Short mmCIF file of C-alpha atoms in Angstrom, two decimals:
data_model
loop_
_atom_site.label_atom_id
_atom_site.label_comp_id
_atom_site.label_asym_id
_atom_site.label_seq_id
_atom_site.Cartn_x
_atom_site.Cartn_y
_atom_site.Cartn_z
CA MET W 20 25.29 -5.92 -16.51
CA THR W 21 23.14 -6.99 -13.54
CA ALA W 22 19.60 -5.57 -13.49
CA LEU W 23 17.96 -4.21 -10.37
CA THR W 24 14.47 -2.76 -9.79
CA VAL W 25 13.82 -0.78 -6.62
CA TYR W 26 10.68 0.93 -5.34
CA ILE W 27 11.15 4.20 -3.46
CA PRO W 28 8.21 6.26 -2.12
CA CYS W 29 7.45 9.74 -3.41
CA ASP W 30 5.00 10.33 -0.53
CA ALA W 31 5.59 13.63 1.27
CA ALA W 32 6.43 11.88 4.55
CA ALA W 33 9.15 9.84 2.84
CA LEU W 34 10.40 12.88 0.93
CA SER W 35 10.74 14.82 4.18
CA LEU W 36 12.96 12.02 5.48
CA GLY W 37 15.24 11.99 2.43
CA ALA W 38 13.63 9.64 -0.11
CA ASP W 39 14.93 11.67 -3.06
CA ARG W 40 18.46 11.58 -1.65
CA VAL W 41 18.13 7.82 -1.17
CA ALA W 42 17.12 7.50 -4.85
CA ASP W 43 20.17 9.55 -5.88
CA ALA W 44 22.39 7.31 -3.74
CA PHE W 45 20.98 4.22 -5.48
CA ARG W 46 21.80 5.74 -8.85
CA ARG W 47 25.38 6.48 -7.82
CA GLU W 48 26.00 3.05 -6.33
CA ALA W 49 24.39 1.24 -9.27
CA LEU W 50 26.69 3.08 -11.64
CA ALA W 51 29.73 2.29 -9.49
CA HIS W 52 28.81 -1.40 -9.28
CA GLY W 53 27.90 -1.78 -12.95
CA VAL W 54 24.25 -2.49 -12.17
CA SER W 55 21.40 -1.62 -14.53
CA LEU W 56 18.95 0.18 -12.26
CA GLU W 57 15.24 0.95 -12.61
CA ILE W 58 13.73 3.11 -9.88
CA LYS W 59 9.95 3.10 -9.53
CA ARG W 60 8.40 5.78 -7.33
CA THR W 61 5.36 4.74 -5.33
CA GLY W 62 3.18 6.05 -2.55
CA SER W 63 3.72 5.01 1.06
CA HIS W 64 2.51 1.85 2.78
CA GLY W 65 1.86 4.06 5.79
CA MET W 66 4.60 2.72 8.08
CA PHE W 67 6.12 6.12 8.68
CA TRP W 68 8.60 4.99 11.32
CA LEU W 69 10.28 2.94 8.56
CA GLU W 70 10.45 5.69 5.94
CA PRO W 71 12.14 5.91 3.57
CA LEU W 72 11.11 2.30 3.03
CA VAL W 73 12.82 0.83 -0.05
CA GLU W 74 11.62 -2.33 -1.75
CA VAL W 75 13.72 -4.47 -4.06
CA ALA W 76 12.27 -6.76 -6.71
CA THR W 77 13.39 -10.38 -6.26
CA PRO W 78 12.22 -13.69 -7.75
CA GLN W 79 10.36 -14.23 -4.46
CA GLY W 80 8.63 -10.83 -4.60
CA ARG W 81 9.37 -7.34 -3.32
CA VAL W 82 11.61 -7.31 -0.25
CA GLY W 83 11.63 -4.26 2.00
CA PHE W 84 14.48 -2.41 3.71
CA GLY W 85 13.99 0.47 6.08
CA PRO W 86 14.43 3.05 7.25
CA VAL W 87 17.08 3.61 4.57
CA ARG W 88 19.32 6.67 4.73
CA PRO W 89 21.55 7.78 1.83
CA GLU W 90 24.62 6.60 3.75
CA ASP W 91 23.11 3.09 4.05
CA VAL W 92 22.87 2.47 0.31
CA ALA W 93 26.52 1.59 -0.29
CA GLY W 94 26.29 -1.08 2.40
CA LEU W 95 23.20 -2.56 0.79
CA PHE W 96 25.15 -3.04 -2.44
CA ASP W 97 28.39 -4.22 -0.83
CA SER W 98 26.74 -6.74 1.49
CA GLY W 99 24.82 -8.47 -1.27
CA ALA W 100 21.56 -7.70 0.56
CA LEU W 101 19.94 -6.52 -2.66
CA ALA W 102 20.56 -9.94 -4.17
CA GLY W 103 19.04 -11.84 -1.26
CA GLY W 104 21.69 -11.49 1.44
CA ASP W 105 21.06 -10.45 5.01
CA HIS W 106 21.23 -6.89 6.32
CA ARG W 107 20.23 -5.09 9.53
CA LEU W 108 17.64 -3.05 7.57
CA ARG W 109 16.06 -6.05 5.87
CA LEU W 110 12.34 -6.35 6.65
CA GLY W 111 11.40 -9.18 4.33
CA PRO W 112 8.37 -8.99 2.04
CA VAL W 113 6.37 -5.94 3.14
CA ALA W 114 3.05 -7.67 2.51
CA ASP W 115 4.06 -10.36 5.04
CA MET W 116 4.86 -7.94 7.85
CA VAL W 117 2.60 -8.23 10.91
CA TRP W 118 1.60 -4.54 10.57
CA MET W 119 0.24 -5.25 7.09
CA GLN W 120 -1.12 -8.74 7.71
CA GLN W 121 -3.40 -7.59 10.52
CA GLN W 122 -5.13 -4.98 8.38
CA GLN W 123 -8.09 -5.16 6.01
CA ARG W 124 -6.97 -2.88 3.21
CA LEU W 125 -9.75 -2.06 0.77
CA SER W 126 -9.22 1.62 -0.04
CA PHE W 127 -5.46 1.56 0.60
CA ALA W 128 -4.68 -1.76 -1.06
CA ARG W 129 -2.67 -0.08 -3.83
CA CYS W 130 -0.90 2.61 -1.77
CA GLY W 131 2.79 1.86 -1.69
CA VAL W 132 2.35 -0.82 -4.33
CA VAL W 133 1.64 0.97 -7.61
CA ASP W 134 3.20 3.84 -9.51
CA PRO W 135 0.63 6.56 -8.73
CA LEU W 136 0.82 7.96 -12.26
CA SER W 137 0.69 4.72 -14.22
CA LEU W 138 -2.74 3.94 -15.66
CA ASP W 139 -1.48 0.49 -16.66
CA ASP W 140 -0.34 -0.21 -13.11
CA TYR W 141 -3.68 0.99 -11.73
CA ALA W 142 -5.68 -1.15 -14.16
CA ALA W 143 -3.50 -4.19 -13.39
CA HIS W 144 -4.52 -3.87 -9.72
CA ASP W 145 -8.30 -3.81 -10.35
CA GLY W 146 -8.41 -0.14 -11.21
CA PHE W 147 -11.54 1.12 -13.03
CA LYS W 148 -13.28 -2.18 -12.35
CA GLY W 149 -15.88 -0.35 -10.28
CA LEU W 150 -16.47 2.36 -12.88
CA ARG W 151 -16.83 -0.21 -15.65
CA ARG W 152 -19.51 -2.02 -13.67
CA ALA W 153 -21.26 1.23 -12.76
CA LEU W 154 -21.58 2.19 -16.40
CA GLN W 155 -23.20 -1.18 -17.13
CA ILE W 156 -26.06 -0.59 -14.69
CA SER W 157 -28.42 2.33 -14.12
CA PRO W 158 -27.57 5.33 -11.91
CA ALA W 159 -30.35 4.27 -9.52
CA GLU W 160 -28.75 0.83 -9.19
CA VAL W 161 -25.40 2.43 -8.42
CA VAL W 162 -27.03 4.46 -5.65
CA GLU W 163 -28.61 1.30 -4.28
CA GLU W 164 -25.22 -0.45 -4.12
CA VAL W 165 -23.84 2.45 -2.11
CA ARG W 166 -26.86 2.35 0.20
CA ALA W 167 -26.52 -1.43 0.66
CA SER W 168 -22.84 -1.05 1.56
CA GLY W 169 -23.67 0.87 4.73
CA LEU W 170 -20.98 3.43 3.90
CA ARG W 171 -21.18 6.50 6.10
CA GLY W 172 -19.40 9.81 5.66
CA ARG W 173 -15.78 9.64 6.70
CA GLY W 174 -15.50 13.36 7.36
CA GLY W 175 -16.99 13.48 10.84
CA ALA W 176 -20.79 13.39 10.99
CA GLY W 177 -21.09 9.80 9.76
CA PHE W 178 -24.19 10.52 7.64
CA PRO W 179 -25.24 7.55 5.44
CA THR W 180 -23.64 8.10 2.05
CA GLY W 181 -26.35 6.28 0.13
CA ILE W 182 -29.04 8.65 1.42
CA LYS W 183 -27.04 11.67 0.34
CA TRP W 184 -26.47 10.16 -3.11
CA LYS W 185 -30.17 9.34 -3.50
CA THR W 186 -31.16 12.89 -2.54
CA VAL W 187 -28.97 14.37 -5.27
CA HIS W 188 -30.00 11.65 -7.74
CA ASP W 189 -33.70 12.42 -7.19
CA ALA W 190 -33.31 16.21 -7.34
CA ALA W 191 -34.52 17.81 -10.57
CA SER W 192 -32.13 20.32 -12.12
CA ASP W 193 -30.57 21.38 -15.41
CA ARG W 194 -27.13 20.90 -13.86
CA LYS W 195 -25.59 19.03 -10.93
CA TYR W 196 -22.15 19.01 -9.37
CA VAL W 197 -19.89 16.63 -7.48
CA ILE W 198 -17.38 18.00 -4.98
CA CYS W 199 -14.59 16.16 -3.20
CA ASN W 200 -13.78 17.78 0.13
CA ALA W 201 -10.02 17.28 0.40
CA ASP W 202 -9.48 20.09 2.89
CA GLU W 203 -7.77 17.73 5.34
CA GLY W 204 -7.11 20.10 8.22
CA ASP W 205 -7.39 17.96 11.35
CA SER W 206 -4.20 17.54 13.33
CA GLY W 207 -2.90 14.00 13.10
CA THR W 208 -4.61 13.19 9.79
CA PHE W 209 -2.91 12.40 6.50
CA ALA W 210 -5.00 9.71 4.78
CA ASP W 211 -6.25 12.10 2.08
CA ARG W 212 -2.72 13.17 1.27
CA MET W 213 -1.59 9.55 1.01
CA ILE W 214 -4.32 8.81 -1.52
CA PHE W 215 -3.50 11.87 -3.61
CA GLU W 216 0.19 10.99 -3.65
CA GLY W 217 -0.12 7.20 -3.77
CA ASP W 218 -3.34 6.27 -5.61
CA PRO W 219 -4.94 9.33 -7.25
CA PHE W 220 -6.80 7.38 -9.94
CA MET W 221 -8.88 5.73 -7.20
CA LEU W 222 -10.26 9.10 -6.14
CA ILE W 223 -10.93 10.05 -9.76
CA GLU W 224 -12.75 6.74 -10.27
CA GLY W 225 -14.83 7.22 -7.13
CA MET W 226 -15.84 10.72 -8.17
CA ALA W 227 -16.68 9.56 -11.68
CA ILE W 228 -18.95 6.84 -10.26
CA GLY W 229 -20.60 9.44 -8.04
CA ALA W 230 -21.12 11.82 -10.95
CA TYR W 231 -22.69 9.07 -13.07
CA ALA W 232 -24.95 8.00 -10.19
CA VAL W 233 -26.37 11.46 -9.45
CA GLY W 234 -26.29 12.87 -12.99
CA ALA W 235 -23.50 15.42 -12.55
CA SER W 236 -21.46 16.65 -15.48
CA LYS W 237 -18.92 18.67 -13.52
CA GLY W 238 -16.76 17.86 -10.52
CA PHE W 239 -14.39 19.79 -8.30
CA ILE W 240 -11.62 18.61 -6.00
CA TYR W 241 -11.02 21.14 -3.23
CA LEU W 242 -7.49 20.55 -1.88
CA ARG W 243 -5.72 22.43 0.88
CA SER W 244 -2.72 24.57 -0.11
CA GLU W 245 -0.41 22.80 2.37
CA TYR W 246 -0.25 19.74 0.07
CA PRO W 247 1.87 20.82 -2.94
CA HIS W 248 3.08 17.31 -3.81
CA ALA W 249 -0.48 16.00 -3.67
CA ALA W 250 -1.72 18.82 -5.90
CA LYS W 251 0.97 18.17 -8.51
CA THR W 252 0.33 14.42 -8.57
CA MET W 253 -3.44 14.81 -8.82
CA ALA W 254 -3.19 17.41 -11.59
CA ARG W 255 -1.13 15.02 -13.69
CA ALA W 256 -3.41 12.06 -12.86
CA MET W 257 -6.43 14.04 -14.04
CA GLU W 258 -4.67 14.83 -17.33
CA LEU W 259 -3.86 11.16 -17.88
CA ALA W 260 -7.38 10.02 -16.96
CA GLU W 261 -8.90 12.49 -19.41
CA GLN W 262 -6.51 11.48 -22.18
CA ALA W 263 -7.56 7.87 -21.62
CA GLY W 264 -11.25 8.80 -21.73
CA TRP W 265 -12.17 7.92 -18.17
CA ILE W 266 -13.26 11.52 -17.58
CA GLY W 267 -13.94 14.38 -19.99
CA ASP W 268 -16.15 14.52 -23.07
CA ASP W 269 -18.38 11.47 -23.60
CA ALA W 270 -16.89 9.78 -20.52
CA PHE W 271 -20.20 8.06 -19.69
CA GLY W 272 -21.32 7.58 -23.29
CA PRO W 273 -22.14 9.83 -26.27
CA GLY W 274 -23.07 13.27 -25.01
CA LYS W 275 -22.58 12.28 -21.36
CA HIS W 276 -19.64 14.37 -20.20
CA PHE W 277 -17.84 14.56 -16.88
CA HIS W 278 -15.20 17.23 -16.45
CA LEU W 279 -13.10 17.44 -13.31
CA GLU W 280 -11.15 20.39 -11.91
CA GLN W 281 -8.84 20.77 -8.93
CA ARG W 282 -9.03 23.95 -6.86
CA ILE W 283 -6.51 24.87 -4.18
CA GLY W 284 -7.80 26.45 -0.98
CA ALA W 285 -5.93 29.10 0.99
CA GLY W 286 -5.63 27.06 4.17
CA ALA W 287 -8.79 27.97 6.11
CA TYR W 288 -9.82 25.17 8.47
CA ILE W 289 -13.45 26.21 8.16
CA CYS W 290 -13.41 25.15 4.49
CA GLY W 291 -13.68 21.60 5.73
CA GLU W 292 -17.30 22.50 6.44
CA GLU W 293 -19.16 21.77 3.21
CA THR W 294 -21.10 25.02 2.86
CA ALA W 295 -18.03 27.18 3.58
CA LEU W 296 -16.18 25.12 0.99
CA ILE W 297 -18.93 25.81 -1.54
CA GLU W 298 -18.76 29.53 -0.80
CA SER W 299 -15.01 29.41 -1.41
CA LEU W 300 -15.48 27.54 -4.70
CA GLU W 301 -17.90 30.27 -5.79
CA GLY W 302 -15.17 32.84 -5.23
CA LYS W 303 -16.60 34.24 -2.02
CA ARG W 304 -15.30 34.54 1.51
CA ALA W 305 -15.60 31.15 3.22
CA LEU W 306 -18.59 31.75 5.48
CA VAL W 307 -20.82 28.95 6.68
CA ARG W 308 -24.32 28.88 5.20
CA ALA W 309 -27.42 28.34 7.29
CA LYS W 310 -29.22 25.07 6.60
CA PRO W 311 -31.74 24.35 5.16
CA PRO W 312 -31.47 24.31 2.23
CA ILE W 313 -28.93 21.50 2.20
CA PRO W 314 -26.22 21.35 -0.50
CA ALA W 315 -27.72 18.14 -1.90
CA LEU W 316 -30.64 20.28 -3.09
CA HIS W 317 -29.19 23.78 -3.26
CA GLY W 318 -25.41 23.68 -3.34
CA LEU W 319 -22.79 25.03 -5.73
CA PHE W 320 -24.25 27.91 -7.78
CA GLY W 321 -27.66 26.96 -6.39
CA ARG W 322 -27.68 23.51 -8.02
CA PRO W 323 -27.96 20.06 -6.41
CA THR W 324 -24.46 19.12 -5.28
CA LEU W 325 -22.96 15.88 -4.00
CA VAL W 326 -20.25 16.65 -1.42
CA ASN W 327 -18.21 13.80 0.03
CA ASN W 328 -14.76 13.69 1.50
CA VAL W 329 -11.79 11.80 0.08
CA LEU W 330 -12.19 8.64 2.15
CA SER W 331 -15.86 8.34 1.21
CA PHE W 332 -15.11 8.56 -2.52
CA ALA W 333 -12.11 6.24 -2.05
CA ALA W 334 -14.42 3.48 -0.77
CA ILE W 335 -16.70 3.66 -3.81
CA PRO W 336 -14.57 1.78 -6.41
CA PHE W 337 -14.43 -1.31 -4.17
CA ILE W 338 -18.16 -1.11 -3.43
CA LEU W 339 -19.08 -1.05 -7.13
CA ALA W 340 -16.45 -3.59 -8.14
CA GLU W 341 -17.33 -6.18 -5.49
CA GLY W 342 -20.87 -5.18 -4.54
CA GLY W 343 -22.33 -3.30 -1.63
CA GLN W 344 -22.78 -6.43 0.45
CA ALA W 345 -19.08 -7.33 0.15
CA TYR W 346 -18.25 -3.98 1.75
CA ALA W 347 -20.96 -4.31 4.40
CA ASP W 348 -19.53 -7.69 5.41
CA PHE W 349 -16.74 -5.76 7.14
CA GLY W 350 -17.42 -3.83 10.33
CA SER W 351 -19.82 -4.05 13.25
CA GLY W 352 -23.28 -2.77 14.14
CA LYS W 353 -24.21 0.31 12.14
CA SER W 354 -20.56 0.99 11.31
CA ARG W 355 -19.91 -0.96 8.12
CA GLY W 356 -16.82 -1.37 6.02
CA THR W 357 -13.32 -0.28 6.94
CA LEU W 358 -11.89 2.81 8.55
CA PRO W 359 -8.48 4.24 7.67
CA VAL W 360 -7.00 5.12 11.06
CA GLN W 361 -4.23 7.68 11.23
CA LEU W 362 -2.14 7.09 14.32
CA GLY W 363 0.17 9.84 15.53
CA GLY W 364 1.39 11.86 18.47
CA ASN W 365 3.56 10.29 21.17
CA VAL W 366 3.59 6.79 19.73
CA LYS W 367 6.39 4.44 18.67
CA ARG W 368 4.93 3.35 15.36
CA GLY W 369 2.79 6.03 13.78
CA GLY W 370 1.14 5.66 10.41
CA LEU W 371 -1.89 4.63 8.38
CA ILE W 372 -3.86 1.55 9.39
CA GLU W 373 -7.00 0.41 7.54
CA LEU W 374 -9.19 -1.81 9.69
CA ALA W 375 -12.76 -3.04 9.82
CA PHE W 376 -14.89 -1.15 12.32
CA GLY W 377 -15.03 -2.84 15.71
CA ILE W 378 -11.34 -2.99 16.64
CA THR W 379 -10.53 -1.48 20.02
CA LEU W 380 -8.42 1.59 20.66
CA ARG W 381 -6.05 -0.56 22.71
CA GLU W 382 -5.38 -2.82 19.74
CA ILE W 383 -4.56 0.25 17.66
CA VAL W 384 -2.52 2.28 20.15
CA GLU W 385 -0.69 -0.55 21.90
CA GLY W 386 -0.82 -3.28 19.25
CA PHE W 387 -0.07 -1.35 16.07
CA GLY W 388 1.44 1.73 17.72
CA GLY W 389 3.57 -0.04 20.29
CA GLY W 390 2.70 2.42 23.05
CA THR W 391 4.31 5.79 23.61
CA ALA W 392 7.57 6.80 21.94
CA SER W 393 8.72 8.31 25.23
CA GLY W 394 8.16 5.06 27.13
CA ARG W 395 6.02 6.90 29.66
CA PRO W 396 2.45 5.82 30.48
CA ILE W 397 -0.39 6.87 28.19
CA ARG W 398 -2.53 9.56 29.79
CA ALA W 399 -4.84 10.86 27.07
CA ILE W 400 -5.92 10.05 23.53
CA GLN W 401 -7.69 12.49 21.24
CA ILE W 402 -9.86 11.03 18.49
CA GLY W 403 -11.36 12.99 15.61
CA GLY W 404 -9.02 15.96 15.20
CA PRO W 405 -8.44 19.12 17.26
CA LEU W 406 -12.15 19.37 18.13
CA GLY W 407 -12.42 15.74 19.19
CA ALA W 408 -12.83 14.71 22.82
CA TYR W 409 -10.01 13.46 25.02
CA ILE W 410 -10.37 10.02 26.53
CA THR W 411 -8.32 8.39 29.25
CA GLU W 412 -6.10 5.33 29.29
CA SER W 413 -8.85 3.47 31.13
CA GLN W 414 -11.09 3.85 28.08
CA LEU W 415 -8.70 2.18 25.64
CA ASP W 416 -10.97 -0.84 25.32
CA LEU W 417 -13.62 1.21 23.51
CA GLN W 418 -14.49 -0.11 20.08
CA MET W 419 -13.84 2.09 17.09
CA ASP W 420 -17.34 2.59 15.77
CA TYR W 421 -19.64 5.59 15.50
CA GLU W 422 -22.15 4.59 18.15
CA GLU W 423 -19.83 3.37 20.91
CA LEU W 424 -17.61 6.42 20.63
CA ALA W 425 -20.63 8.74 20.67
CA THR W 426 -21.98 6.98 23.76
CA ASN W 427 -18.70 7.75 25.50
CA GLY W 428 -18.64 11.40 24.51
CA ALA W 429 -16.19 11.00 21.63
CA MET W 430 -16.42 11.13 17.85
CA LEU W 431 -14.71 9.32 15.01
CA GLY W 432 -14.20 12.32 12.75
CA HIS W 433 -11.66 11.70 10.01
CA GLY W 434 -10.11 8.77 11.87
CA GLY W 435 -7.18 10.61 13.41
CA ILE W 436 -5.83 9.37 16.76
CA VAL W 437 -3.27 11.42 18.69
CA VAL W 438 -1.58 9.90 21.75
CA PHE W 439 -0.26 11.82 24.78
CA ASP W 440 1.83 10.49 27.65
CA ASP W 441 1.57 11.48 31.33
CA SER W 442 3.57 14.67 30.84
CA VAL W 443 0.70 16.39 29.00
CA ASP W 444 -0.99 19.39 30.63
CA MET W 445 -4.67 19.03 29.83
CA ALA W 446 -5.53 22.60 30.82
CA LYS W 447 -3.11 23.77 28.14
CA MET W 448 -4.74 21.41 25.66
CA ALA W 449 -8.17 22.87 26.47
CA ARG W 450 -6.80 26.36 26.05
CA PHE W 451 -5.27 25.38 22.71
CA ALA W 452 -8.63 24.04 21.48
CA LEU W 453 -10.30 27.35 22.31
CA ARG W 454 -7.58 29.43 20.70
CA PHE W 455 -7.61 27.22 17.64
CA GLY W 456 -11.37 27.50 17.45
CA ALA W 457 -11.20 31.28 17.68
CA ASP W 458 -8.45 31.56 15.06
CA GLU W 459 -10.28 29.33 12.57
CA SER W 460 -13.82 30.62 13.11
CA CYS W 461 -15.40 32.10 10.00
CA GLY W 462 -16.91 34.74 12.28
CA LYS W 463 -20.45 34.48 11.02
CA CYS W 464 -22.12 33.45 14.28
CA THR W 465 -21.65 34.98 17.71
CA PRO W 466 -21.46 31.79 19.85
CA CYS W 467 -18.41 30.58 17.92
CA ARG W 468 -16.72 33.91 17.16
CA ILE W 469 -16.98 35.34 20.66
CA GLY W 470 -17.38 32.17 22.69
CA ALA W 471 -14.05 30.62 21.73
CA THR W 472 -12.18 33.82 22.62
CA ARG W 473 -13.92 34.27 25.98
CA GLY W 474 -13.45 30.58 26.73
CA GLY W 475 -9.70 30.84 26.34
CA GLU W 476 -9.68 33.77 28.75
CA LEU W 477 -11.67 31.75 31.29
CA VAL W 478 -9.18 28.88 31.20
CA GLU W 479 -6.37 31.38 31.82
CA ARG W 480 -8.20 32.68 34.89
CA ILE W 481 -8.91 29.19 36.20
CA VAL W 482 -5.29 28.03 36.09
CA ALA W 483 -4.25 31.35 37.62
CA GLY W 484 -6.48 30.61 40.61
CA GLU W 485 -9.04 33.35 40.04
CA ARG W 486 -12.51 32.46 41.42
CA ILE W 487 -12.08 28.85 40.28
CA PRO W 488 -15.56 27.43 41.02
CA GLN W 489 -17.30 30.44 39.49
CA ASN W 490 -15.14 30.51 36.37
CA ILE W 491 -15.49 26.74 35.84
CA ALA W 492 -19.27 27.12 36.05
CA LEU W 493 -19.11 30.01 33.59
CA LEU W 494 -16.92 27.96 31.23
CA ARG W 495 -19.44 25.13 31.30
CA ASP W 496 -22.31 27.52 30.57
CA LEU W 497 -20.34 29.04 27.71
CA CYS W 498 -19.70 25.57 26.24
CA ASP W 499 -23.43 24.81 26.42
CA VAL W 500 -24.20 27.98 24.47
CA MET W 501 -21.55 27.19 21.83
CA ALA W 502 -22.75 23.60 21.40
CA ALA W 503 -26.42 24.56 21.11
CA GLY W 504 -26.20 27.91 19.36
CA SER W 505 -23.38 27.75 16.82
CA LEU W 506 -24.28 27.80 13.15
CA CYS W 507 -22.08 24.85 12.20
CA ALA W 508 -20.11 22.01 13.72
CA HIS W 509 -16.96 24.12 14.13
CA GLY W 510 -18.40 26.14 17.00
CA GLY W 511 -20.59 23.27 18.09
CA LEU W 512 -17.64 20.92 18.58
CA ILE W 513 -15.17 23.27 20.28
CA PRO W 514 -16.63 22.31 23.69
CA ASN W 515 -15.72 18.63 23.10
CA PRO W 516 -12.00 18.84 23.92
CA VAL W 517 -12.59 21.53 26.56
CA LEU W 518 -15.22 19.70 28.58
CA SER W 519 -13.59 16.28 28.19
CA ALA W 520 -10.33 17.70 29.52
CA LEU W 521 -12.13 19.44 32.37
CA ASN W 522 -14.25 16.42 33.30
CA ARG W 523 -11.64 13.70 32.93
CA PHE W 524 -8.52 15.56 34.07
CA PRO W 525 -9.84 18.07 36.66
CA GLU W 526 -6.56 18.01 38.59
CA ASP W 527 -4.87 19.95 35.76
CA PHE W 528 -7.26 22.89 36.17
CA SER W 529 -5.74 24.17 39.38
CA PRO W 530 -3.09 26.77 40.16
CA VAL W 531 -1.26 24.18 42.28
CA ALA W 532 -0.64 21.92 39.27
CA HIS W 533 0.73 24.79 37.20
CA LYS W 534 2.83 26.15 40.03
CA THR W 535 4.34 22.69 40.56
CA ALA W 536 5.03 22.34 36.83
CA ALA W 537 6.73 25.76 36.75
CA GLU W 538 8.96 24.84 39.70
#
């Protein structure tokens, strides 16, 4: 009997497009053709327009086919494509595809390659190399490697990770905590989910290194409830890691424990803010805390707490395995290392791209993305989630780094990029940002709680033609108050999409534009 090994993603994006049904079709056809079949489930490579992407093991390596539908499987067997023959869905070796070749994959090198729940597979692809090295040096030396790497927070603010780690490391306390903020709520972002479903041991390793470096004995992963597949995969990965001794009792040596728990949030966007997340973990309503004190000194249950997001922890194993300087060698200016970009919206080829800082938006949107899916001209791009600024097509040559984006009134955020063609109504987008901000406000501070609601009403009046100059002036004043007076970044950032839409697309804020659209 002929033997065949195929790799089929178990990533949620692939599952939503029928990956399980494709796997069932392979089983049926293998049985009918007398083929001994082994199916290995992996994460996704991030080429979502090709999902479900199936790879077949050959003497020359893994050859990809995609997108594969259940009805395509019989043809793959009958044509001999699985044994090296040609087929319309044949992509060749996935690693040789231009999309993959042009990337610098450090954190996502294993996604789509390994079985996410195989410790042997993870170890065979340099897994736990960073943790092994960390345990051979002192916690202070680990912190120094992170500082030397230039890694900055991948959640939005871009704060230097090494400084945060040193603050927690230096804090005196009988107990410290490590928290992974996996409350990935920005529209157009999915990198966290891909790691949970495709390479969960990497996150566990990164958190373990962080716990060792700062002296924490307990860690929490705070995951949003909308990710059931991710939660299930991570729960099992944590069990396997503890059974193998990478976490749990004596994980860092005799008497040096590190226990890890996963907690599922109820879907509040505000829990992406670290102090609201901590409140939620403590069993309270998710309200933002005033700062100071900062969580690094007074966090979970009043103890020093290291809070990083998934992409920050995901960068740590490489940094410790290869050295901080090896990571810093990627990137430009003060933006070091690589950035996982999540490209979505009206784009031909959406997906996950990991690139060194310094690439331009044009290279991402037009080069990797292939332009709009509709074929219409690009009009606007939003970077950094629903509270990120809108930029125009003329700004596509901006470099993707913290400083250049900030200089142009934009922010990097979690690395999400959403593309819009020339059919978009930017007044509606501004109104959506305000309504979203109002719906997701924790309600603790007045500028955010009331400002977002009143702002939405002002946009309605403007597009209806009511006292346009006066209401635009009032909207601008309201945005100034929200930016300067809100307790946290949620209220402080709501003006970003509103003002960028108003300043860069003023023609959409007129009753004439909306009357014409209605006609």
